[in-house]
XYZ file of C-alpha atoms in Angstrom:
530
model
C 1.408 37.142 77.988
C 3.705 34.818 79.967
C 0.134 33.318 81.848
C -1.226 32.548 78.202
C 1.973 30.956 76.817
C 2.366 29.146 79.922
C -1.788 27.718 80.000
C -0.586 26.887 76.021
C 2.127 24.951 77.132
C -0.225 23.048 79.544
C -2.645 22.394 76.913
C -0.133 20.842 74.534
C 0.951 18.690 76.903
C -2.334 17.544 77.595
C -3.006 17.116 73.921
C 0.090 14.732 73.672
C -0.766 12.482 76.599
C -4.437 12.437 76.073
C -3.426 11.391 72.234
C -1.012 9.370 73.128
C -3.112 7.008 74.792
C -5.306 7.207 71.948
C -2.713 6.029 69.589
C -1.640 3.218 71.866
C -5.607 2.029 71.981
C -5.327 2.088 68.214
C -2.080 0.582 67.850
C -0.867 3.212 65.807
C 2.841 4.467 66.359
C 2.751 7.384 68.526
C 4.817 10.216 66.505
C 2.310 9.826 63.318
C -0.398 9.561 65.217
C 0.540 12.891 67.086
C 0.930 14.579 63.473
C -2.104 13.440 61.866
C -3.655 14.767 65.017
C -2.019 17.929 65.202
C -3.032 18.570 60.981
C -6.794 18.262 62.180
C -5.910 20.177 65.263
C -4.168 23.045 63.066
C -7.024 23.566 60.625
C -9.453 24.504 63.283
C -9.494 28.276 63.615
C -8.354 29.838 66.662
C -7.686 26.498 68.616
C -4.087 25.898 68.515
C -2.044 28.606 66.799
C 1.618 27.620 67.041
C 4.174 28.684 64.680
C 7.424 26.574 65.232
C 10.463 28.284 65.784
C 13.517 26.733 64.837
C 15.960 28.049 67.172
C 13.329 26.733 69.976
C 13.804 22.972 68.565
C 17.593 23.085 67.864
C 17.890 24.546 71.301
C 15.630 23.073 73.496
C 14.569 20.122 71.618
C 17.071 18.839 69.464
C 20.063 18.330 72.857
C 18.135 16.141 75.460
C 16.763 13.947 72.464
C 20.299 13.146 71.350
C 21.574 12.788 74.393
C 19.184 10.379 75.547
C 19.339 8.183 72.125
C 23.374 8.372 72.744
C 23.103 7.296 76.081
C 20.793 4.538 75.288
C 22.797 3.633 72.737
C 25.859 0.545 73.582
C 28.791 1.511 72.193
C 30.232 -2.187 71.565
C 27.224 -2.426 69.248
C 27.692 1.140 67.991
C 31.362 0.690 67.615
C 30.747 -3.199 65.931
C 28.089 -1.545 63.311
C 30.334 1.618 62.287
C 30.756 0.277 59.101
C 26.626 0.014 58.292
C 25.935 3.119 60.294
C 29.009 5.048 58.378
C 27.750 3.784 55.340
C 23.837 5.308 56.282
C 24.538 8.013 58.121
C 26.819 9.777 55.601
C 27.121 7.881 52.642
C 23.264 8.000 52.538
C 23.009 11.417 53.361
C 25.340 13.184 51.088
C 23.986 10.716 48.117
C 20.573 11.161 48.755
C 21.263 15.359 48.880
C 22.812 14.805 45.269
C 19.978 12.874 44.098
C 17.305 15.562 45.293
C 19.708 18.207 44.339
C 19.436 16.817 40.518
C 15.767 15.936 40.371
C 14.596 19.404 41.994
C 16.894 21.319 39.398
C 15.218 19.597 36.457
C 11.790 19.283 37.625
C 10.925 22.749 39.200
C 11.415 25.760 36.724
C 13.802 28.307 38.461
C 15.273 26.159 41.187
C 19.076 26.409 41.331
C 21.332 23.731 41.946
C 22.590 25.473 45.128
C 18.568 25.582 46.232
C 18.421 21.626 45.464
C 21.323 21.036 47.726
C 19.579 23.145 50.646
C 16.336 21.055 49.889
C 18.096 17.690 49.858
C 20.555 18.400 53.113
C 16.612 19.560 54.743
C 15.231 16.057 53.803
C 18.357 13.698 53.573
C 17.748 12.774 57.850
C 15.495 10.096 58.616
C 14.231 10.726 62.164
C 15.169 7.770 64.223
C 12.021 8.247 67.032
C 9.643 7.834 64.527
C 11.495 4.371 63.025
C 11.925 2.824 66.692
C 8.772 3.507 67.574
C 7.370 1.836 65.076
C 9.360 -1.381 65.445
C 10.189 -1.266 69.143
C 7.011 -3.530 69.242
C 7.482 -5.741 66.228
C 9.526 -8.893 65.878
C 12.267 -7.680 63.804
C 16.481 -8.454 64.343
C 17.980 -6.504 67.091
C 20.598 -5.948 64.344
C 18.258 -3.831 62.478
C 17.534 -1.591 65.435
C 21.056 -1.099 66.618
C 22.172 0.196 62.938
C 18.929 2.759 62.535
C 19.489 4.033 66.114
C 23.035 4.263 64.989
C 22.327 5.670 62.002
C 19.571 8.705 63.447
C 22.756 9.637 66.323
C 25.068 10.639 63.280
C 23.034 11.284 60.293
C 21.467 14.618 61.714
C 24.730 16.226 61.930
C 25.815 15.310 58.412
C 22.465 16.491 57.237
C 23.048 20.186 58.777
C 26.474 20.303 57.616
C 25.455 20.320 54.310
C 22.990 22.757 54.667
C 24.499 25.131 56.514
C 27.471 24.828 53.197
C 24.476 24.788 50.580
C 23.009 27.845 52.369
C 26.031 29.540 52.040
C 26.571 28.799 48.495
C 22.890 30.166 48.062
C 23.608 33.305 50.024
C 27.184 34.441 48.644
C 26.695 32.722 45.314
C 30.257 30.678 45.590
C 31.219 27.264 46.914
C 34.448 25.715 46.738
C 34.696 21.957 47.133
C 38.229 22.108 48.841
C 37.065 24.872 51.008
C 33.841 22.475 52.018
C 35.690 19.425 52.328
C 38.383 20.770 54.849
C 35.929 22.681 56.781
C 33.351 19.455 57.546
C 36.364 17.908 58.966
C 36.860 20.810 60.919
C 33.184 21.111 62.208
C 33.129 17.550 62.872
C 36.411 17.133 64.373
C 35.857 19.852 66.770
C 32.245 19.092 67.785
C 33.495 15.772 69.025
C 36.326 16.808 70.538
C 34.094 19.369 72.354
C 31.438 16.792 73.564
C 33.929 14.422 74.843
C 35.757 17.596 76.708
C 32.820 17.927 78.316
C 32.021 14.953 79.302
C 35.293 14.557 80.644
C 34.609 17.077 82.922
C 30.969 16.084 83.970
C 32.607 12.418 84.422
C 35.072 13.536 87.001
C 32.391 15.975 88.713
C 30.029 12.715 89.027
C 33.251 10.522 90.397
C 35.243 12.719 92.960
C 32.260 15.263 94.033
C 30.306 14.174 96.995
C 26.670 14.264 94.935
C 23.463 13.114 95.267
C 21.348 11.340 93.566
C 19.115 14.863 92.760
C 22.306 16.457 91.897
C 23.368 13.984 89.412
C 20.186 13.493 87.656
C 20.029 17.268 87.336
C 24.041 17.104 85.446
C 22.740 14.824 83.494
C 19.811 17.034 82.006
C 22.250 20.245 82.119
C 25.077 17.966 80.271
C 23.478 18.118 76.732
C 22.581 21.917 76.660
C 25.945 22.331 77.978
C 27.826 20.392 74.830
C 25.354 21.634 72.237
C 25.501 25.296 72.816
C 29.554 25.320 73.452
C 30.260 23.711 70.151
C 27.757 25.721 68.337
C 28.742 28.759 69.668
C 32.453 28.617 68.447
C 30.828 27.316 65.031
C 31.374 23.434 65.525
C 28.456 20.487 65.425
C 26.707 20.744 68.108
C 24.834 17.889 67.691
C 28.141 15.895 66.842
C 29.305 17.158 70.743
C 26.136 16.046 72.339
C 26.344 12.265 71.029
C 29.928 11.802 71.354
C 29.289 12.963 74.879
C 26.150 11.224 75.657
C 28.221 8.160 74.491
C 31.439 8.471 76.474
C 29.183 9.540 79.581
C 27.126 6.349 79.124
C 29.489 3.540 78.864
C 30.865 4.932 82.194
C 28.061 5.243 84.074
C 28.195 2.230 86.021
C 31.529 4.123 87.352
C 29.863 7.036 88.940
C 26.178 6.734 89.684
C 24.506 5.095 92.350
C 21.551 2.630 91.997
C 19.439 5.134 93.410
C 20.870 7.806 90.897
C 20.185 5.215 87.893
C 16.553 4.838 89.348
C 15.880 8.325 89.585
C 17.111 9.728 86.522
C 15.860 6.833 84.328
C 12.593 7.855 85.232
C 13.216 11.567 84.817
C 14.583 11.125 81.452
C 11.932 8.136 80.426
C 9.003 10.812 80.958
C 10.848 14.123 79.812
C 12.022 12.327 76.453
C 8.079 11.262 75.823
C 6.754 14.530 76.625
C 9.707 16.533 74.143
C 8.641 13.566 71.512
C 4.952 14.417 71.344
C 5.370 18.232 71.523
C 7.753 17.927 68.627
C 5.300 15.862 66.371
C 1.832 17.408 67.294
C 3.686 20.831 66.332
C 4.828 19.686 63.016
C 1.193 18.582 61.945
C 0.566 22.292 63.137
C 2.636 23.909 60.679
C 0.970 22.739 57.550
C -1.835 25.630 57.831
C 0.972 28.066 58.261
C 3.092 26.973 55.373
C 0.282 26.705 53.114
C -0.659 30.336 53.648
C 2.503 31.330 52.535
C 2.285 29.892 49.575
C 1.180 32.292 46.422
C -2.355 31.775 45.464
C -2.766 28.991 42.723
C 0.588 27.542 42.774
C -0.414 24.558 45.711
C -1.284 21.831 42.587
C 2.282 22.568 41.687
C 3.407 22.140 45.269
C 1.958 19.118 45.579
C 2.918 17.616 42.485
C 6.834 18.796 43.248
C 6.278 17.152 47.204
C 5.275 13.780 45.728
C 7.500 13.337 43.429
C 10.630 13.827 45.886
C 9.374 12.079 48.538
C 8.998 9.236 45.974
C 12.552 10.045 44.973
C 13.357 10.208 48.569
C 12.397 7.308 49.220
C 13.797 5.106 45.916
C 17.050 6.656 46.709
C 17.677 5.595 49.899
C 16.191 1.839 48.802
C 19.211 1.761 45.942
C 21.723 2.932 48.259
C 20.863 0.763 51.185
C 20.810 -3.045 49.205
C 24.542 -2.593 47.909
C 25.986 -0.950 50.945
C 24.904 -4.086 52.440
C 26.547 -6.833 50.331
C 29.264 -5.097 48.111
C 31.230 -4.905 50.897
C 31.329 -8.314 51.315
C 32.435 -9.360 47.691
C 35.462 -6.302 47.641
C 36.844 -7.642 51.010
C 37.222 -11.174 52.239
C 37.586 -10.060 56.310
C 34.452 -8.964 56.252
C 32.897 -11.967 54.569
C 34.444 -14.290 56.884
C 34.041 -12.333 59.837
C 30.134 -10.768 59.552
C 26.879 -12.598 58.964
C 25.242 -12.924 55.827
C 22.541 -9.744 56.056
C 19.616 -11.439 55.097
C 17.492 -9.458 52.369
C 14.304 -9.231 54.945
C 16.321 -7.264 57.352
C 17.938 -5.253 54.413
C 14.587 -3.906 53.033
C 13.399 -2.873 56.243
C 16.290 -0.528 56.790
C 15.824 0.520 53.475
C 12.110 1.320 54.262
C 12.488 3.000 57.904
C 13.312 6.340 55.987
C 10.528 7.992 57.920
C 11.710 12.288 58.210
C 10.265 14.257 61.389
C 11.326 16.660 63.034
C 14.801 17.891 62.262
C 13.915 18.436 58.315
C 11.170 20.752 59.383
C 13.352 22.982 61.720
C 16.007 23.291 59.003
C 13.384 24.252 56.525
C 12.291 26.945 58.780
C 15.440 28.469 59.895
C 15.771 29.186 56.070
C 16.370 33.158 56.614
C 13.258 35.176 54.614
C 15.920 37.595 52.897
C 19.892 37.444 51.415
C 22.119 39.415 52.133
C 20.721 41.611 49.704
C 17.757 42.464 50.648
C 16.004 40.176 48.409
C 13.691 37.821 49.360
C 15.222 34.190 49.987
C 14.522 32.767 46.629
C 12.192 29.673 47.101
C 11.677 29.639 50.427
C 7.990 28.646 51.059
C 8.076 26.263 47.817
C 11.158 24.593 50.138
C 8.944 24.463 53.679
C 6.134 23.095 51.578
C 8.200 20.571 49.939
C 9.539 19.555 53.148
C 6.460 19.364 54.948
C 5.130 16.790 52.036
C 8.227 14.422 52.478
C 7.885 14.251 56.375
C 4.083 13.450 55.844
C 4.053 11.125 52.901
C 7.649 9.448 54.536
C 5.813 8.866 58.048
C 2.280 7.900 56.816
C 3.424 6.041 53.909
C 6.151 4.424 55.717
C 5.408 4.279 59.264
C 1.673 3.109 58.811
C 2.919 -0.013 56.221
C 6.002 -1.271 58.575
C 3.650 -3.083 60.576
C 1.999 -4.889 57.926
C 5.400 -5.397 55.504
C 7.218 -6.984 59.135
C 4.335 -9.379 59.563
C 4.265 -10.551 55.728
C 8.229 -11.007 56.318
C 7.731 -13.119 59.109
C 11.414 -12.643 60.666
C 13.007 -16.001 61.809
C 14.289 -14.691 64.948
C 17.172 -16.667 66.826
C 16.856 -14.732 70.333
C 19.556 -15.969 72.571
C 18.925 -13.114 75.243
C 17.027 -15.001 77.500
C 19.811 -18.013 78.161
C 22.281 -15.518 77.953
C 20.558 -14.412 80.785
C 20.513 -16.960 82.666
C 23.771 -17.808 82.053
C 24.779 -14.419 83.607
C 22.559 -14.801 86.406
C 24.296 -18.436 87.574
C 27.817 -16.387 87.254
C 26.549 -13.695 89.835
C 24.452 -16.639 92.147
C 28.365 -19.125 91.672
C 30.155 -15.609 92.893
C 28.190 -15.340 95.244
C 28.229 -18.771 96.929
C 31.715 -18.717 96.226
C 32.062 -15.543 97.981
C 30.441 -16.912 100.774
C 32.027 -20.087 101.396
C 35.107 -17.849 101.283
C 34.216 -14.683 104.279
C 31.789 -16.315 105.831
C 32.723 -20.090 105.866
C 32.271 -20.701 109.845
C 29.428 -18.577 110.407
C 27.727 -20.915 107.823
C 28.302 -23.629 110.183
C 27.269 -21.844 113.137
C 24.821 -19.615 112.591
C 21.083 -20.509 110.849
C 20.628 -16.970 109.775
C 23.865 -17.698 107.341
C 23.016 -20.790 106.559
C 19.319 -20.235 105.117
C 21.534 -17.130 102.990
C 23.896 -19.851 101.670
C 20.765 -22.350 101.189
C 19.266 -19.380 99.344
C 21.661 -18.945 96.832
C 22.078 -22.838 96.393
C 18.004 -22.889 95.536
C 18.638 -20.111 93.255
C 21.814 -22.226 91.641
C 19.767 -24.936 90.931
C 16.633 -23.979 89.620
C 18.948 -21.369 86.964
C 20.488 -25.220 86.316
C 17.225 -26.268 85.547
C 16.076 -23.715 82.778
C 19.783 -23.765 80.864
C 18.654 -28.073 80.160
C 14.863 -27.167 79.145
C 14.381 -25.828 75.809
C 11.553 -23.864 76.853
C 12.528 -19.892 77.335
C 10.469 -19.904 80.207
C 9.356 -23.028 81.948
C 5.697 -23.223 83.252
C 6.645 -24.241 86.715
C 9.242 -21.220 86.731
C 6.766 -18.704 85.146
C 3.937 -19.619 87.443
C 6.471 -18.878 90.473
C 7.357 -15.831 89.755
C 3.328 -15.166 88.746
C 2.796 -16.332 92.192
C 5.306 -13.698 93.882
C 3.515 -10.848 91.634
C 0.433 -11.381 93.580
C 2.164 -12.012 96.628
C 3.456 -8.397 96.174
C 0.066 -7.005 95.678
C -1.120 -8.058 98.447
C 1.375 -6.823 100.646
C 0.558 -3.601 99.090
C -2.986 -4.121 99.872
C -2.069 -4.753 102.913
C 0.208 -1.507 103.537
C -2.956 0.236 102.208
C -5.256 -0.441 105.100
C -2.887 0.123 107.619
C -2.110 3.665 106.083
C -5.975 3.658 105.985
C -5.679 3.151 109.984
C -3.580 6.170 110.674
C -1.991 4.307 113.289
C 1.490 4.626 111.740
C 3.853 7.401 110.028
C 2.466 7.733 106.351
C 6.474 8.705 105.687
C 6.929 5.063 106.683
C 4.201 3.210 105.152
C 5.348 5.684 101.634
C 9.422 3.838 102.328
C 7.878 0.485 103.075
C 5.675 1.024 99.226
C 8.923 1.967 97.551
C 10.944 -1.005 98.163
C 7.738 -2.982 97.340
C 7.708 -0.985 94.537
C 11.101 -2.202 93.109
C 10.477 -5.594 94.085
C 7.103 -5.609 91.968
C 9.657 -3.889 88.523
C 12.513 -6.617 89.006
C 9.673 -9.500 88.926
C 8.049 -7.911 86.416
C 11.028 -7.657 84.248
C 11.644 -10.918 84.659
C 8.327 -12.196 83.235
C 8.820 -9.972 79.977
């Protein structure tokens, strides 16, 4: 059993990089991709039988996800956009529950208010993987991004708040507003007072512990799992505990890790967080052949009808919520007039459109318990998976698959400063640096050549940087072919390390420590050439 579940694992894994690649050949976004994929993959018999638990995802899944969004997250921008991200991540929520709440009481004979509430806190989340993958590649505002990855590290816990109190309302048939209102400041409260406890704690075991660079990359995947499962085990958010961990650990991680630590467990995380990704999506597109089997025979037309019409609700809702959150607030307050930028309506609508659902609505849906406390059978419950399962597909075909196309029509004026800001940085560490010099080492510069072809060094450096902040041009020709030039310098001293390895005539340990810091040379050019 454990060999079979194991060789299962391996397959999926497969699946997702060998489809990955696929999708990137295509140029389709990876996450739909992956669950278009895994629908063809689930309606071939006896291929890939999965049935996706939901404590696996909000266990294994769900932590390292959110902690690496958090801790890729700044939190100057974070703390600059809390007014948008607020706004989204539960003002959009909580109205877009009300909204599906309303329309699935009316439209669906039998369905309860209380069962509207559990369907709308289900699909209220937007998943923010499936958003920034789409645009990660697209010339959109870096505005935009910032407030939707803002938006996915909050809205998640907002979204299981309210049904975890709508489930209870279905289950003991009562719900008190007061009651509901005094314990989701509880469960938030506490969740981030847990996560930054935590962190605390793994901040002063990275700072005053003698660690290594395997050590701390290993904290760092432990952290998460750590936060989530010690505020949901007293009752708390968990997810709530993992972000406002992941973002207190993050902004002081230039305190306690190493370079070598950063390199390490950047690549760790980079891979682990691509492989959890593509699990998570090819397994929703498996689900659909399960939930349609639970479905009573001849009701599926009705299913589908039901699916289309919220997702189209879904969807209008969170377009009429998102185009006055983002300019009443500037004619009912003057500060924030005067002190914010005009939000231009192309960047508006594409917040409004990134709505995409994934994987978080699915897991909710199915950790919808089969009975009440009763006995009875949990009223609704496949119409809600199947319902759920529509939104997350039409959301991320409809959606995903047009973003492309809708940012190209756009045609975003982008004013990108990054790359003199750049620069700019760069000539204050090259001017500390010759000033640091000229300071410590002012007669060896005099004396010895070795120092002086260091200080000449930095001078060249000084001057050329001197050069590009005068020329309009991002990237100067002369400059880019340079640095072109020192890319294929570096491949041929790997070439070059290759035959001698090829002689056996020194250590292969050595030649391996030699490729490494050739290695890092080759990413720092690179990066500069982006």
């Amino acid at each position: 059993m454990l060999l079979n579940n194991l060789l299962l694992i391996i397959i999926l894994l497969m699946v997702v990089s060998l489809f990955s690649m696929l999708s990137e050949k295509l140029r389709i976004s990876y996450p739909i991709f992956l669950v278009i994929c895994g629908l063809f993959i689930g309606f071939i018999p006896n291929v890939l039988d999965i049935t996706l638990k939901p404590d696996l995802v909000f266990l294994i899944f769900l932590p390292p996800l959110l902690y690496a969004a958090a801790w890729n997250t700044s939190w100057k921008d974070f703390w600059a956009l809390r007014r948008s991200i607020s706004l989204l991540a539960l003002g959009l929520v909580i109205f877009t529950s009300c909204a599906v709440a309303i329309v699935s009481h009316m439209l669906i004979p039998g369905f309860s208010l209380a069962l509207g509430f559990l369907l709308g806190g289900i699909i209220s989340p937007p998943d923010a993987i499936a958003a920034t993958s789409v645009l990660q590649k697209l010339k959109i505002p870096k505005r935009v991004v910032s407030i939707l990855e803002g938006e996915s590290l909050v809205n998640d816990a907002a979204s299981l708040i309210v049904f975890r109190f709508a489930l209870a309302a279905v289950l003991t048939h009562k719900f008190v507003l007061l009651e509901a209102g005094i314990d989701f400041v509880v469960v938030v409260t506490a969740g981030i007072l847990i996560g930054l406890a935590i962190a605390f704690f793994i901040y002063a075991f990275h700072r005053f512990l003698p660690t290594t660079s395997s050590i701390d990359t290993a904290i760092t995947l432990i952290a998460p799992y750590l936060m989530y499962v010690t505020a949901e085990h007293f009752h708390f958010s968990g997810v709530l505990a993992v972000v406002s961990g992941g973002l207190f650990l993050s902004s002081r991680s230039t305190e306690v890790f190493s370079f070598s630590t950063r390199l390490q467990s950047q690549g760790v995380w980079d891979t682990l967080v691509f492989l959890l990704n593509g699990v998570v999506f090819v397994l929703i597109g498996l689900q659909l052949p399960l939930i349609l089997k639970s479905l009573d025979p001849g009701t599926i037309t009705h299913a589908i009808y039901y699916g289309v019409i919220i997702s189209f609700v879904t969807i209008l809702v969170r377009i009429i919520w998102v185009f006055p959150a983002a300019y009443l607030p500037r004619l009912l307050s003057k500060k924030i007039k005067t002190n914010e930028s005009y939000p231009g309506w192309k960047s508006v609508f594409i917040i409004a459109w990134s709505g995409m659902r994934g994987v978080v609505s699915l897991a909710a849906a199915l950790s919808i318990p089969l009975t009440l406390s009763s006995g009875e059978a949990f009223p609704q419950r496949n119409l809600i998976l199947f319902i759920s399962f529509i939104v997350i597909l039409c959301t991320l075909v409809l959606q995903g698959l047009s973003l492309p196309f809708l940012v190209s029509k756009l045609d975003f004026e982008i004013k990108d400063n990054e790359t003199e800001q750049e620069l700019e940085i760069q000539m204050h560490l090259v001017s500390s640096v010759l000033a640091y010099i000229n300071t410590r080492y002012a007669q060896e510069t005099e004396t010895d050549n070795a120092f002086r072809m260091l200080k000449k060094r930095y001078e060249h450096l000084q001057k050329t940087q001197k050069k590009q902040l005068h020329i309009e041009d991002d990237m100067p020709s002369y400059i880019s072919a340079y640095r072109t030039a020192l890319l294929e310098l570096v491949e041929v001293r790997r070439k070059a390390l290759e035959e001698m390895n090829g002689e056996k005539k020194y250590p292969e340990e050595l030649i391996r420590r030699l490729e490494k810091v050739i290695d890092h040379e080759e990413a720092g050019l690179s990066m500069q050439l982006k």
